[in-house]
């Protein structure tokens, strides 16, 4: 892993060492810190990419001595709480001198004192050569008491100033090490140091709350999750990953993942946009399933790695397999069980019956609850394979990587904990019959590739075996997702889609066939042995209702109404979610919503962040200037808006997606569009 280098330049050597210790407190040994001071005269050419200087006065001089791409940070400084109390106890009515190495540094110390909320009206800067300290005065100095020439003065040593948290965060971000700033360190910082502003303290508290929630989420996930950056540096991981890899708490943070999982070469993960990789590897002589996926979101770009002990994962699936095998592998329903009189459903049943006479693959498309498995079993029962097995599997039920062992089976000794004698896969169990792959859109890419081979070659190979087994099966797949969109996102194979979609069958949602609602409801009432009727108002509501859960939702509603114990179901007897869907819209709210069209934009962050960026771009536009994210970031630092340069980049991309700004090529920066100006004006109104 690359070691980042940081240069710290101070007037005096001692101050540089204090800053370095503070930075190491947060960032550990992940950086190499090079110290320079004007006192030692050891400053020549600076090759480091990130440079911290303690005083603004030396900025131009340092700028001429570093590389063009170097980033120079002048952090805000503060005092420890113990020294802050010394200032607080000073008599506010006295004339107080503030002594430092130069007039500008003395003025800067005075600024810090005022920024920390201490109101001493008469603070006078003093420095070597000024000779303005009156006898019997109070003198405040940040570690320079040995230089003070005074008569009977009370000298209060405030100790060296230290870097405020904002400066530490800025350094960490520029070094790509912000993930190392942890909750326990923040708590200790709050206890020890006075934040330079109320906003900083609020951000610290918010950060701690956010990390607490995140830690709770990780601790509740019963899977081994590891998050690494694009260069393989570990950012965080769950408690289960720590147990599986047998490592100490936080031991991997900031380290290269290959140092802990050595049986896999992470350098082979090159095409990051299409990474969706599953492997069976050994770690500490234990079989581990390894899954790697690439993700790119606002705050993170890198890889999510999921690890699991294969044997433990197999045990978790035992109950699911038992339920699957106990089903008897037979179909229970036929076309007569599909109730409906609408032209839509009658036509769908007619097409499905004709498809049953073929052996080609069928892809059933329909929303959840429309009866996709009912159609599948009916097709099997009407086909030449009706005497053969019918095996159904929900592809979303099994964890990625385990679906393959379920579908294809495994040989004895294929992995640690493998069943003696091996295990038949679902394709083998469905031989000479039909296999129903429900929720096929949830299948991982590796399993998709193996399924494609089964369709093409009519052969399967068990996990851990070199023996090929011939199978004669018909595949019926179903999904409630748009597979074409998944293809565009590289989450579903195009060639597999066309292999499955030989005979497409679409099942219409219940809201599109209102005539069927009451026929199906009567069937449910008969099964529940209830005899209620619906009032005319309820009948009208049922016809207009959206039925997002389709037939499954109607069945649940029939059972709900049966508990009312009434012979006629009135509107007041319906559940709240039905009533809420039929209440008239508040016209005033509708008008206000139309006026505030910006609320319709699905922003990922707080709206004020986008307004801040837009205002800066608009100001530059009015001045006929170009502005980039670096300049916006500088404004954010000045105005204490907590936005990183990466977050500003993401905001700009979002604003461009909504056509509010236009990002120009190269170093052209960004300009606001007419739509963006209208948006700003509307917001201000």
PDB file of C-alpha atoms in Angstrom, residues 54 57 60 83 91 185-186 227 273 277 300 327 331 334 432 436 480 484 528-530 561 578 590 610 645:
ATOM      1  CA  UNK A  54       1.510  27.421  10.159  1.00  0.00           C
ATOM      2  CA  UNK A  57       2.801  35.227   5.936  1.00  0.00           C
ATOM      3  CA  UNK A  60       3.959  32.972  -1.333  1.00  0.00           C
ATOM      4  CA  UNK A  83      -5.221  26.716  28.502  1.00  0.00           C
ATOM      5  CA  UNK A  91      -9.911  40.285  34.276  1.00  0.00           C
ATOM      6  CA  UNK A 185     -10.794   9.813  18.565  1.00  0.00           C
ATOM      7  CA  UNK A 186     -13.470  12.459  17.978  1.00  0.00           C
ATOM      8  CA  UNK A 227     -15.412  -2.250   2.144  1.00  0.00           C
ATOM      9  CA  UNK A 273     -17.371  -1.235 -13.656  1.00  0.00           C
ATOM     10  CA  UNK A 277     -17.148 -12.030  -8.982  1.00  0.00           C
ATOM     11  CA  UNK A 300     -17.541   6.169  -1.838  1.00  0.00           C
ATOM     12  CA  UNK A 327     -43.010 -29.871  -1.499  1.00  0.00           C
ATOM     13  CA  UNK A 331     -47.696 -29.212  -9.500  1.00  0.00           C
ATOM     14  CA  UNK A 334     -54.298 -26.218 -13.437  1.00  0.00           C
ATOM     15  CA  UNK A 432     -37.777 -35.061 -17.587  1.00  0.00           C
ATOM     16  CA  UNK A 436     -39.589 -22.938 -12.396  1.00  0.00           C
ATOM     17  CA  UNK A 480     -41.466  -8.733 -11.736  1.00  0.00           C
ATOM     18  CA  UNK A 484     -34.035  -4.889 -20.238  1.00  0.00           C
ATOM     19  CA  UNK A 528     -62.764 -18.736   4.168  1.00  0.00           C
ATOM     20  CA  UNK A 529     -66.399 -19.860   4.643  1.00  0.00           C
ATOM     21  CA  UNK A 530     -67.700 -16.302   5.019  1.00  0.00           C
ATOM     22  CA  UNK A 561     -63.209  -8.166   6.048  1.00  0.00           C
ATOM     23  CA  UNK A 578     -57.458   1.752   1.565  1.00  0.00           C
ATOM     24  CA  UNK A 590     -51.444  20.714  -4.638  1.00  0.00           C
ATOM     25  CA  UNK A 610     -27.199  22.523  -3.775  1.00  0.00           C
ATOM     26  CA  UNK A 645     -14.278  18.537  -2.832  1.00  0.00           C
TER      27      UNK A 645
END
